[in-house]
Coordinates of C-alpha atoms in Angstrom, one line a residue:
Chain A
M531 CA -46.9 27.4 -10.2
A532 CA -47.5 23.7 -9.0
I533 CA -50.7 21.4 -9.4
L534 CA -52.5 19.7 -6.2
L535 CA -54.4 16.7 -7.0
V536 CA -56.9 15.4 -4.3
V537 CA -56.6 11.8 -4.1
D538 CA -60.0 9.7 -4.1
H539 CA -59.6 6.6 -2.0
D540 CA -61.7 4.7 0.5
N541 CA -59.0 4.4 3.4
T542 CA -58.2 1.0 1.9
S543 CA -57.2 1.9 -1.7
L544 CA -56.6 4.4 -4.3
S545 CA -59.3 4.8 -6.7
E546 CA -58.6 4.3 -10.2
Q547 CA -60.3 7.4 -11.1
T548 CA -57.5 9.4 -9.6
A549 CA -54.8 7.9 -11.5
K550 CA -57.0 9.2 -14.6
A551 CA -57.5 12.5 -13.1
L552 CA -53.7 12.7 -13.1
T553 CA -53.0 12.5 -16.5
A554 CA -55.4 15.5 -16.8
A555 CA -53.3 17.3 -14.4
S556 CA -50.1 16.4 -16.4
L557 CA -51.7 17.5 -19.4
I558 CA -52.6 21.2 -17.7
G559 CA -48.9 21.1 -16.1
D560 CA -47.4 20.6 -19.5
E561 CA -44.4 22.7 -19.2
A562 CA -41.2 22.0 -17.6
G563 CA -40.9 22.1 -14.2
T564 CA -44.1 22.2 -12.9
E565 CA -44.8 19.9 -10.2
I566 CA -48.1 18.1 -9.4
H567 CA -48.3 17.2 -5.8
L568 CA -51.0 14.4 -4.7
L569 CA -52.9 14.8 -1.4
V570 CA -53.8 12.1 0.4
A571 CA -56.1 12.7 3.4
G572 CA -57.4 10.1 5.6
E573 CA -56.5 7.8 8.6
G574 CA -54.1 5.2 8.2
V575 CA -53.3 5.9 4.5
T576 CA -49.6 4.9 4.3
A577 CA -50.2 2.1 1.7
I578 CA -52.3 4.5 -0.5
A579 CA -49.6 7.4 -0.2
E580 CA -47.2 4.6 -1.4
R581 CA -49.2 3.6 -4.5
A582 CA -50.0 7.2 -5.4
A583 CA -46.4 8.0 -5.1
R584 CA -45.4 5.5 -7.9
L585 CA -48.1 6.9 -10.3
A586 CA -46.0 8.5 -13.0
G587 CA -46.4 12.4 -13.5
A588 CA -46.5 12.8 -9.7
S589 CA -43.7 14.9 -8.0
K590 CA -44.5 14.4 -4.3
V591 CA -47.2 12.9 -2.0
L592 CA -48.4 14.9 0.7
V593 CA -50.5 13.0 3.4
A594 CA -52.8 14.1 6.2
D595 CA -53.0 11.0 8.1
D596 CA -55.5 12.3 10.7
P597 CA -58.8 11.1 12.2
R598 CA -60.5 14.0 11.1
Y599 CA -60.2 13.0 7.4
T600 CA -61.6 9.1 8.3
D601 CA -65.0 9.4 7.3
G602 CA -64.3 11.2 4.1
L603 CA -66.4 14.5 5.0
A604 CA -66.3 17.3 2.6
E605 CA -66.1 20.2 5.2
P606 CA -62.8 19.0 6.9
L607 CA -61.2 17.8 3.5
A608 CA -62.4 21.3 1.8
A609 CA -60.6 23.2 4.6
L610 CA -57.7 21.3 4.3
V611 CA -57.3 21.5 0.7
V612 CA -57.9 25.5 1.3
S613 CA -55.1 25.7 3.8
L614 CA -52.7 24.0 1.3
A615 CA -53.9 26.2 -1.6
D616 CA -51.4 28.9 -1.4
G617 CA -48.5 27.2 -3.5
Y618 CA -50.8 26.0 -6.3
D619 CA -52.8 27.8 -9.2
T620 CA -54.6 24.6 -10.2
I621 CA -56.4 22.2 -7.8
V622 CA -57.9 19.1 -9.5
A623 CA -59.7 15.9 -8.4
A624 CA -61.6 13.4 -10.3
A625 CA -65.3 14.0 -10.6
T626 CA -66.3 11.1 -7.9
S627 CA -69.0 11.5 -5.6
S628 CA -66.2 12.4 -3.2
G629 CA -64.6 15.0 -5.8
K630 CA -67.9 16.5 -6.5
D631 CA -68.8 16.8 -3.0
V632 CA -65.4 18.7 -2.0
M633 CA -64.3 20.6 -4.9
P634 CA -67.4 23.3 -5.3
R635 CA -66.5 24.2 -1.4
V636 CA -62.6 24.5 -2.1
A637 CA -63.6 26.8 -5.3
A638 CA -66.1 28.8 -3.0
L639 CA -63.6 29.3 -0.3
L640 CA -60.9 30.5 -2.6
D641 CA -63.4 32.6 -4.4
V642 CA -62.8 31.2 -7.7
S643 CA -65.2 29.4 -10.3
Q644 CA -65.2 26.0 -10.4
I645 CA -64.9 24.1 -14.1
S646 CA -66.5 20.8 -13.5
E647 CA -65.8 17.5 -15.3
I648 CA -63.5 18.6 -18.0
T649 CA -62.8 16.1 -20.9
E650 CA -60.2 18.0 -23.0
V651 CA -57.2 20.1 -21.6
L652 CA -56.4 22.8 -24.2
D653 CA -54.0 24.8 -22.3
R654 CA -53.2 25.7 -18.7
V655 CA -56.5 27.8 -18.3
T656 CA -58.8 26.7 -21.1
F657 CA -60.7 23.3 -21.2
K658 CA -63.4 21.6 -22.7
R659 CA -66.3 20.3 -20.9
P660 CA -70.0 18.6 -22.0
V661 CA -73.2 20.8 -20.8
Y662 CA -76.7 19.8 -21.5
A663 CA -76.0 16.0 -20.8
G664 CA -73.0 15.8 -23.2
N665 CA -75.6 17.2 -26.5
A666 CA -73.3 20.5 -26.2
V667 CA -69.6 20.7 -25.8
Q668 CA -68.1 24.4 -24.3
T669 CA -64.6 25.5 -24.5
V670 CA -64.2 27.8 -21.0
R671 CA -61.3 29.9 -20.3
S672 CA -61.0 31.0 -16.8
T673 CA -59.7 34.2 -15.9
D674 CA -59.4 33.2 -11.8
A675 CA -56.2 33.5 -10.2
K676 CA -56.4 30.1 -9.4
R677 CA -58.5 27.3 -10.8
A678 CA -60.6 24.3 -8.9
I679 CA -61.2 21.7 -11.5
T680 CA -62.9 18.1 -11.5
V681 CA -62.1 15.8 -14.3
R682 CA -64.3 13.4 -16.0
T683 CA -62.2 10.5 -16.0
S684 CA -64.0 8.4 -18.9
A685 CA -62.0 11.0 -21.0
F686 CA -58.5 10.4 -19.7
A687 CA -56.3 7.4 -19.6
V688 CA -54.7 5.7 -16.6
A689 CA -51.5 7.1 -15.6
S690 CA -48.6 4.6 -15.9
E691 CA -46.2 3.5 -13.3
G692 CA -43.3 5.9 -12.4
P693 CA -40.5 6.3 -10.3
Q694 CA -41.2 6.5 -6.5
V695 CA -41.6 9.9 -5.5
P696 CA -41.1 11.4 -2.1
I697 CA -44.0 11.0 0.6
V698 CA -43.9 13.9 3.2
P699 CA -46.4 14.9 5.9
A700 CA -48.8 17.9 5.2
T701 CA -49.5 20.4 7.6
T702 CA -53.2 20.0 8.7
G703 CA -54.4 23.2 10.7
Q704 CA -56.8 23.2 13.5
H705 CA -60.2 23.0 12.0
Q706 CA -63.0 21.2 13.3
Y707 CA -66.2 20.4 12.2
P708 CA -68.5 19.0 15.0
A709 CA -71.6 19.8 13.0
S710 CA -71.3 16.6 10.4
S711 CA -70.9 13.5 11.1
L712 CA -70.8 9.7 9.3
V713 CA -73.6 7.7 10.7
S714 CA -73.2 4.6 8.6
E715 CA -72.0 3.5 5.2
Q716 CA -73.8 0.8 2.8
L717 CA -71.3 -0.1 0.2
A718 CA -71.9 -2.8 -2.0
K719 CA -68.9 -5.2 -2.1
S720 CA -68.6 -6.6 -5.3
E721 CA -66.2 -9.3 -7.2
R722 CA -66.9 -7.7 -10.2
P723 CA -65.0 -4.8 -12.0
D724 CA -65.8 -1.2 -11.2
L725 CA -68.3 0.2 -13.4
T726 CA -66.3 3.3 -14.1
S727 CA -63.3 1.3 -15.2
A728 CA -64.4 -1.9 -16.4
K729 CA -63.4 -2.9 -20.1
V730 CA -66.8 -4.4 -20.8
V731 CA -70.2 -3.2 -19.3
V732 CA -73.5 -5.1 -19.8
A733 CA -76.5 -2.8 -18.4
G734 CA -80.0 -3.5 -18.2
G735 CA -83.2 -1.0 -18.4
R736 CA -86.7 -1.3 -17.6
A737 CA -87.6 -4.0 -20.2
L738 CA -86.2 -6.5 -17.9
G739 CA -89.5 -6.2 -16.0
S740 CA -88.5 -7.4 -12.5
A741 CA -85.3 -7.3 -10.0
E742 CA -85.6 -11.3 -10.3
K743 CA -85.3 -11.4 -14.5
F744 CA -82.5 -8.5 -14.4
N745 CA -80.6 -10.8 -11.9
A746 CA -81.3 -14.1 -13.9
T747 CA -80.2 -12.4 -17.3
I748 CA -77.8 -9.2 -17.0
I749 CA -75.8 -10.9 -14.3
P750 CA -74.9 -14.1 -15.8
L751 CA -74.0 -12.3 -19.2
A752 CA -71.7 -9.7 -17.0
D753 CA -70.0 -12.8 -15.3
R754 CA -69.4 -14.5 -18.6
L755 CA -67.7 -11.7 -20.2
G756 CA -65.9 -10.3 -16.7
A757 CA -67.7 -7.5 -17.1
A758 CA -69.2 -4.8 -14.8
V759 CA -73.0 -4.2 -14.6
G760 CA -74.7 -1.0 -15.1
A761 CA -78.6 0.1 -15.4
S762 CA -80.7 2.7 -16.5
R763 CA -82.6 5.2 -14.3
A764 CA -85.9 3.5 -15.1
A765 CA -84.3 -0.1 -14.1
V766 CA -82.9 1.7 -10.9
D767 CA -85.8 3.8 -10.0
A768 CA -88.2 0.4 -10.6
G769 CA -85.8 -1.2 -7.8
Y770 CA -84.2 -4.0 -10.3
A771 CA -80.8 -2.6 -9.7
P772 CA -79.0 -0.7 -7.0
N773 CA -78.5 3.1 -7.5
D774 CA -74.7 3.0 -8.0
W775 CA -75.2 1.1 -10.9
Q776 CA -77.0 3.9 -12.6
V777 CA -75.3 5.1 -15.9
G778 CA -76.2 8.5 -17.3
Q779 CA -76.2 12.3 -16.8
T780 CA -77.0 12.0 -13.0
G781 CA -75.6 8.6 -12.6
K782 CA -71.7 7.2 -13.7
I783 CA -70.3 8.3 -16.9
V784 CA -68.4 5.2 -18.4
A785 CA -66.5 4.6 -21.5
P786 CA -65.4 0.9 -21.8
D787 CA -64.3 -1.0 -24.8
L788 CA -67.7 -2.6 -24.9
Y789 CA -71.0 -1.2 -23.7
I790 CA -73.9 -3.9 -24.0
A791 CA -77.2 -2.2 -23.6
C792 CA -80.2 -4.7 -22.9
G793 CA -83.6 -3.5 -22.9
I794 CA -82.5 0.5 -22.6
S795 CA -84.4 2.6 -25.0
G796 CA -81.8 5.3 -24.9
A797 CA -83.0 8.3 -23.4
I798 CA -80.6 11.5 -23.9
Q799 CA -79.9 11.4 -20.0
H800 CA -78.6 7.5 -20.5
L801 CA -77.0 8.3 -23.6
A802 CA -74.9 11.0 -21.8
G803 CA -73.5 8.3 -19.6
M804 CA -72.4 5.9 -22.2
K805 CA -71.8 7.3 -25.7
D806 CA -68.2 7.8 -25.4
S807 CA -67.7 3.7 -25.2
K808 CA -65.8 2.2 -27.8
V809 CA -68.1 0.1 -29.2
I810 CA -71.6 -0.2 -28.0
V811 CA -74.4 -3.0 -28.7
A812 CA -78.0 -2.5 -28.3
I813 CA -80.3 -5.3 -27.7
N814 CA -83.7 -4.4 -27.7
Q815 CA -87.3 -5.4 -28.7
D816 CA -88.0 -2.2 -30.3
S817 CA -86.4 -1.5 -33.4
E818 CA -87.0 2.0 -33.4
A819 CA -85.5 2.6 -29.8
P820 CA -83.0 5.6 -30.0
I821 CA -80.3 3.4 -28.5
F822 CA -80.1 2.0 -31.9
Q823 CA -79.0 5.4 -33.5
V824 CA -75.8 5.4 -31.3
A825 CA -75.3 1.5 -31.3
D826 CA -72.4 -0.3 -33.6
Y827 CA -74.2 -3.5 -33.6
G828 CA -78.1 -3.8 -32.8
L829 CA -80.1 -7.2 -32.3
V830 CA -83.6 -6.9 -32.4
G831 CA -85.7 -9.5 -30.5
D832 CA -87.1 -10.5 -27.1
L833 CA -84.7 -9.9 -24.5
F834 CA -85.4 -13.2 -22.5
E835 CA -84.6 -15.5 -25.8
L836 CA -81.5 -13.2 -26.8
L837 CA -79.6 -12.9 -23.7
P838 CA -79.5 -16.4 -22.9
E839 CA -78.4 -17.5 -26.7
L840 CA -75.7 -14.5 -26.4
E841 CA -74.3 -16.2 -23.1
T842 CA -74.5 -19.6 -24.9
A843 CA -72.7 -18.4 -28.1
L844 CA -70.1 -16.9 -25.7
A845 CA -70.1 -19.9 -23.7
S846 CA -69.6 -22.1 -26.8
R847 CA -66.8 -19.9 -28.2
S848 CA -64.8 -19.9 -24.9
A849 CA -64.9 -23.5 -25.2
T850 CA -63.6 -23.7 -28.6
K851 CA -60.6 -21.2 -27.6
S852 CA -59.7 -23.4 -24.8
Chain B
M1164 CA -88.5 25.5 10.7
R1165 CA -88.4 27.5 7.8
I1166 CA -87.1 26.0 4.2
L1167 CA -85.4 28.3 1.4
V1168 CA -85.6 26.3 -1.9
P1169 CA -83.4 27.5 -4.9
V1170 CA -85.1 26.6 -7.9
K1171 CA -83.7 27.4 -11.7
R1172 CA -85.5 27.7 -14.8
V1173 CA -83.8 25.7 -17.5
V1174 CA -84.5 24.0 -21.0
D1175 CA -87.1 21.1 -20.3
Y1176 CA -85.5 17.8 -20.0
N1177 CA -87.5 16.3 -23.1
V1178 CA -86.1 18.8 -25.4
N1179 CA -83.4 17.7 -27.7
V1180 CA -80.9 20.6 -27.3
R1181 CA -79.6 21.8 -30.5
V1182 CA -76.2 23.8 -30.9
K1183 CA -76.3 27.1 -33.0
A1184 CA -74.4 27.1 -35.9
D1185 CA -72.1 30.0 -35.2
G1186 CA -70.7 28.0 -32.0
S1187 CA -72.0 30.8 -29.8
G1188 CA -74.6 28.6 -27.6
V1189 CA -77.1 26.6 -27.9
E1190 CA -80.7 27.2 -29.6
L1191 CA -82.8 28.6 -26.8
T1192 CA -85.3 30.5 -28.6
N1193 CA -89.1 29.0 -29.0
V1194 CA -87.8 26.3 -26.6
K1195 CA -89.7 24.9 -23.8
M1196 CA -88.2 26.0 -20.5
S1197 CA -89.2 24.3 -17.4
M1198 CA -88.0 23.7 -13.3
N1199 CA -85.0 22.1 -13.2
P1200 CA -86.1 18.4 -12.5
F1201 CA -83.8 18.0 -9.6
D1202 CA -85.4 21.3 -8.1
E1203 CA -88.8 20.0 -8.5
V1204 CA -87.5 17.0 -6.1
S1205 CA -86.3 19.9 -3.7
V1206 CA -89.7 21.4 -3.5
E1207 CA -91.3 18.0 -3.3
A1208 CA -89.1 17.3 -0.4
A1209 CA -89.8 20.5 1.4
L1210 CA -93.7 20.5 1.2
R1211 CA -93.2 16.8 2.7
L1212 CA -91.4 18.2 5.3
K1213 CA -94.3 20.8 5.9
E1214 CA -97.0 18.3 5.5
A1215 CA -95.2 16.2 8.4
G1216 CA -95.7 19.4 10.6
K1217 CA -91.5 19.6 10.5
A1218 CA -91.6 22.6 8.5
S1219 CA -93.8 25.9 8.8
E1220 CA -92.7 27.8 6.2
I1221 CA -91.4 27.3 2.4
V1222 CA -89.5 30.4 0.6
V1223 CA -89.0 29.5 -3.0
V1224 CA -85.9 31.8 -4.9
S1225 CA -84.9 31.9 -8.3
I1226 CA -81.9 33.9 -9.9
G1227 CA -82.5 34.7 -13.3
P1228 CA -84.7 36.4 -16.1
A1229 CA -87.9 37.9 -15.7
K1230 CA -89.6 34.5 -17.1
A1231 CA -88.0 32.8 -14.1
E1232 CA -91.3 34.1 -12.3
D1233 CA -93.1 31.1 -14.2
T1234 CA -90.7 28.8 -12.6
L1235 CA -91.4 30.1 -9.2
R1236 CA -95.0 30.2 -9.6
T1237 CA -95.0 26.6 -10.4
A1238 CA -93.6 25.8 -7.1
L1239 CA -96.0 28.0 -5.7
A1240 CA -98.9 26.0 -7.4
M1241 CA -96.9 23.3 -6.0
G1242 CA -97.7 24.3 -2.7
A1243 CA -94.6 26.6 -1.4
D1244 CA -95.6 29.8 0.6
R1245 CA -94.0 32.7 -1.1
A1246 CA -91.3 33.6 -3.7
I1247 CA -88.3 35.9 -4.2
L1248 CA -87.1 36.6 -7.8
V1249 CA -83.6 37.9 -8.0
E1250 CA -84.1 39.4 -11.2
T1251 CA -81.0 39.5 -14.2
D1252 CA -80.6 38.7 -17.8
D1253 CA -77.0 37.7 -17.2
T1254 CA -75.3 34.6 -17.3
I1255 CA -74.7 33.5 -13.7
E1256 CA -72.1 31.1 -12.8
P1257 CA -72.7 29.1 -9.7
L1258 CA -70.2 31.0 -7.5
A1259 CA -72.3 34.1 -8.1
V1260 CA -75.6 32.5 -7.2
A1261 CA -74.2 30.7 -4.3
K1262 CA -73.2 34.3 -3.2
I1263 CA -76.4 35.8 -3.7
L1264 CA -78.2 32.9 -1.9
K1265 CA -75.9 33.5 1.0
S1266 CA -77.4 37.1 1.4
V1267 CA -81.1 35.8 1.0
A1268 CA -80.5 32.9 3.6
E1269 CA -78.9 35.5 5.9
A1270 CA -82.1 37.5 5.4
E1271 CA -84.5 35.0 5.4
K1272 CA -82.8 32.8 8.1
P1273 CA -83.9 29.2 7.2
D1274 CA -83.1 26.2 9.3
L1275 CA -82.8 24.3 5.9
V1276 CA -81.5 24.9 2.2
L1277 CA -83.1 22.5 0.0
T1278 CA -81.9 22.4 -3.7
G1279 CA -81.1 20.1 -6.9
K1280 CA -77.7 18.6 -6.8
Q1281 CA -77.3 20.1 -10.4
A1282 CA -79.2 21.9 -12.9
I1283 CA -79.7 19.9 -16.4
D1284 CA -78.4 22.9 -18.8
D1285 CA -74.7 23.2 -17.2
D1286 CA -74.6 20.3 -15.2
S1287 CA -72.2 22.1 -12.6
N1288 CA -73.1 20.4 -9.6
Q1289 CA -71.5 23.1 -7.2
T1290 CA -74.1 25.9 -6.2
G1291 CA -75.3 23.8 -2.8
Q1292 CA -71.6 22.8 -1.7
M1293 CA -70.7 26.4 -2.5
L1294 CA -73.5 27.9 -0.6
S1295 CA -72.7 25.7 2.3
A1296 CA -69.0 26.7 2.3
L1297 CA -69.8 30.4 2.0
L1298 CA -72.5 30.0 5.1
G1299 CA -70.3 28.0 7.0
W1300 CA -73.5 25.8 7.4
P1301 CA -72.9 21.8 7.0
Q1302 CA -73.9 20.1 3.7
G1303 CA -75.4 17.1 3.2
T1304 CA -75.1 16.3 -1.0
F1305 CA -76.8 13.9 -3.1
A1306 CA -79.6 13.1 -0.8
S1307 CA -81.8 10.2 -1.7
D1308 CA -83.6 10.5 1.7
I1309 CA -84.0 13.2 4.5
E1310 CA -85.1 12.7 8.3
I1311 CA -85.2 15.7 10.4
A1312 CA -85.1 15.4 14.3
D1313 CA -83.5 17.0 17.3
G1314 CA -82.3 20.0 15.2
S1315 CA -80.4 17.9 12.9
A1316 CA -80.7 16.2 9.6
V1317 CA -80.1 12.3 8.8
V1318 CA -79.5 12.5 5.1
V1319 CA -78.7 9.3 3.2
R1320 CA -76.2 10.4 0.1
E1321 CA -76.1 8.4 -3.1
V1322 CA -72.1 8.0 -3.6
D1323 CA -70.0 5.9 -5.8
G1324 CA -70.3 2.3 -4.5
G1325 CA -73.5 2.6 -2.4
S1326 CA -74.7 4.9 0.0
R1327 CA -73.6 6.9 3.2
T1328 CA -75.7 8.3 6.1
I1329 CA -74.7 11.4 7.2
R1330 CA -75.8 13.6 10.3
I1331 CA -75.7 17.5 10.1
A1332 CA -76.6 20.0 12.4
L1333 CA -79.3 22.6 11.2
P1334 CA -79.0 24.9 9.8
A1335 CA -77.9 23.4 6.9
V1336 CA -77.4 22.8 3.2
V1337 CA -78.9 19.4 1.4
T1338 CA -78.9 18.8 -1.9
T1339 CA -81.3 16.5 -3.8
D1340 CA -81.1 13.5 -6.1
L1341 CA -83.8 12.3 -8.3
R1342 CA -84.7 9.2 -6.2
L1343 CA -85.7 11.3 -3.2
N1344 CA -89.2 11.4 -4.3
E1345 CA -91.4 11.9 -7.2
P1346 CA -92.9 15.5 -7.3
R1347 CA -96.5 16.2 -7.6
Y1348 CA -98.2 17.9 -10.4
P1349 CA -100.0 21.3 -9.3
S1350 CA -104.0 21.1 -9.4
L1351 CA -105.6 23.7 -11.7
P1352 CA -107.1 25.4 -8.5
N1353 CA -103.4 25.7 -7.0
I1354 CA -102.1 27.2 -10.0
M1355 CA -104.9 29.9 -9.9
K1356 CA -104.2 30.5 -6.2
A1357 CA -100.4 30.7 -6.8
K1358 CA -101.0 33.6 -8.9
K1359 CA -102.2 35.7 -5.6
K1360 CA -99.3 34.2 -3.6
P1361 CA -96.4 36.9 -2.4
L1362 CA -93.6 37.2 -5.1
E1363 CA -90.8 39.6 -4.2
R1364 CA -88.4 41.1 -6.5
R1365 CA -84.8 41.8 -6.1
T1366 CA -81.6 42.3 -8.3
P1367 CA -78.0 41.0 -7.8
G1368 CA -76.9 44.3 -7.0
D1369 CA -79.4 44.4 -3.9
F1370 CA -77.2 42.0 -2.5
G1371 CA -73.8 43.5 -3.7
V1372 CA -72.9 40.9 -5.7
T1373 CA -71.3 41.4 -8.9
T1374 CA -72.0 38.7 -11.6
E1375 CA -69.4 39.2 -14.0
P1376 CA -68.4 35.7 -15.5
R1377 CA -64.9 34.0 -14.4
L1378 CA -65.4 31.6 -17.2
I1379 CA -65.2 32.9 -20.7
V1380 CA -67.2 30.6 -22.9
M1381 CA -65.2 30.5 -26.1
K1382 CA -67.2 28.2 -28.1
T1383 CA -70.1 25.7 -27.9
E1384 CA -69.7 22.8 -30.5
E1385 CA -71.6 19.4 -31.2
P1386 CA -70.0 16.6 -29.8
S1387 CA -68.5 14.2 -32.0
G1388 CA -71.3 11.9 -33.0
R1389 CA -72.0 8.4 -33.7
K1390 CA -73.6 6.7 -36.4
A1391 CA -76.2 4.0 -36.3
G1392 CA -74.1 0.5 -37.1
V1393 CA -75.5 -2.6 -38.5
I1394 CA -78.5 -4.7 -37.1
V1395 CA -76.9 -8.4 -37.0
A1396 CA -79.2 -11.5 -37.3
S1397 CA -78.6 -13.5 -34.3
A1398 CA -76.7 -13.6 -30.9
Q1399 CA -74.1 -15.9 -32.7
E1400 CA -73.4 -13.5 -35.6
L1401 CA -73.0 -10.8 -32.5
V1402 CA -70.3 -12.7 -30.9
Q1403 CA -68.5 -13.6 -34.4
R1404 CA -68.7 -9.9 -35.1
L1405 CA -67.5 -8.5 -32.1
S1406 CA -64.9 -10.8 -31.9
A1407 CA -63.3 -10.5 -35.3
E1408 CA -64.2 -6.9 -35.9
T1409 CA -63.7 -5.2 -32.7
G1410 CA -61.6 -7.6 -30.8
T1411 CA -63.3 -6.5 -27.4
I1412 CA -64.5 -10.2 -26.4

């Protein structure tokens, strides 16, 4: 039977997380003839559907272009997915804030368990997933007739470009959800790379001491490296950085090529969000900080001296290179 | 207004969890257990709504072993009015939890269900959404702010890229994020008083819910570890080594 992948987007562009979840879906459907259908629900989403149709591994794109899906509310989107579920034995979404909002509803309405945040596909019904903030990894086998799955995207590569596949309208049904409505959105506009897809992440912790110092030290370093900016929960709680920069068990899970942790002690909950990074650098005053136990390179000393020095060293290096 | 707050007993968040050598699970004997931190935030949010005159009664419910009574007593000591313990020693998946909570909600008729967005043991992040779907009530997940007015809740949700504010009609299910509030510590007199607050005992069978798992846990293992690397002497050396040895910059 076929696989349905629910596409994550912001009505403007397709989330790269979806292209990673598609890689997981392709591994689940790793037998000849398993079709993967991508569902794009929203309003005015033609460009997103066209983008989805060029992802390698997709067999078909279903488009539900309808005002009911404009605001990305979980109730109508879950109802749409459930109404389409008959032809699928596996329904997949990236574990983004939208996927996590919608997919458990889909699972409950289909009376199946959800398998949250898979990091490895062993076979069509068997998966690995982290528990206890990544301190243990479970192998679970589903006994349900269908599976609802969210994918931890940091564990999968982006699906490549493929041949254009057909785009067809989805049947959307009559469901209405007047009880929920969107009041407003406060989304940060940033020129920087997205935290979950950046190659380099520079993250700051409570040791930065204030929002001003966070901005004065972390941001220039990130800009120098073309990096995304992350933060520990302590830094976010203290108001040094916005909530969507939080890396950790309850924030974003990232696995960039290079993660530079500045003034972050390395609580289990923070490590859960970044320990799969390829190279980890820790810069901290406290040489006993747990972050050094997972760091490939450590630098011990005063952040407010070391971070400007690091930026200068990077600047002179790029000057020599060019 | 009545608020129902489901709470879960989990391994304390400060415990360094160890995987059992035989791969059968994680070590839970002699390990400190506490209320799931996200659920503590939910209890606190409910208490603040009551203190603001928006709610009249707070009912806490837990599904788990007899020891989950401790977790419920903690919530009662924080200020909840009464408790329901749905006692079982089985491993209960979020779907079964949601089904039991649906029955509890139908009996208790709360205007609002407030629960943590995820439990820090299985990290599923499912129960609230499942409960909302089964009840047919609207949901507001990952809440960092809740206002109640005119029969609806205005919920600020933490999402990728920022936040979204939604309005949902009551009754509704709201799942809480850590930034919603900082939970209070129960005072000693309140801990004593909590021992006398009503606690009703039920079983999953009372609600006609079977708890048989749908997911078989085949194996539990340690994650692939990382080793500590090298301490470099200067920012200059760091840049040279990152460039030469990793090619990441």
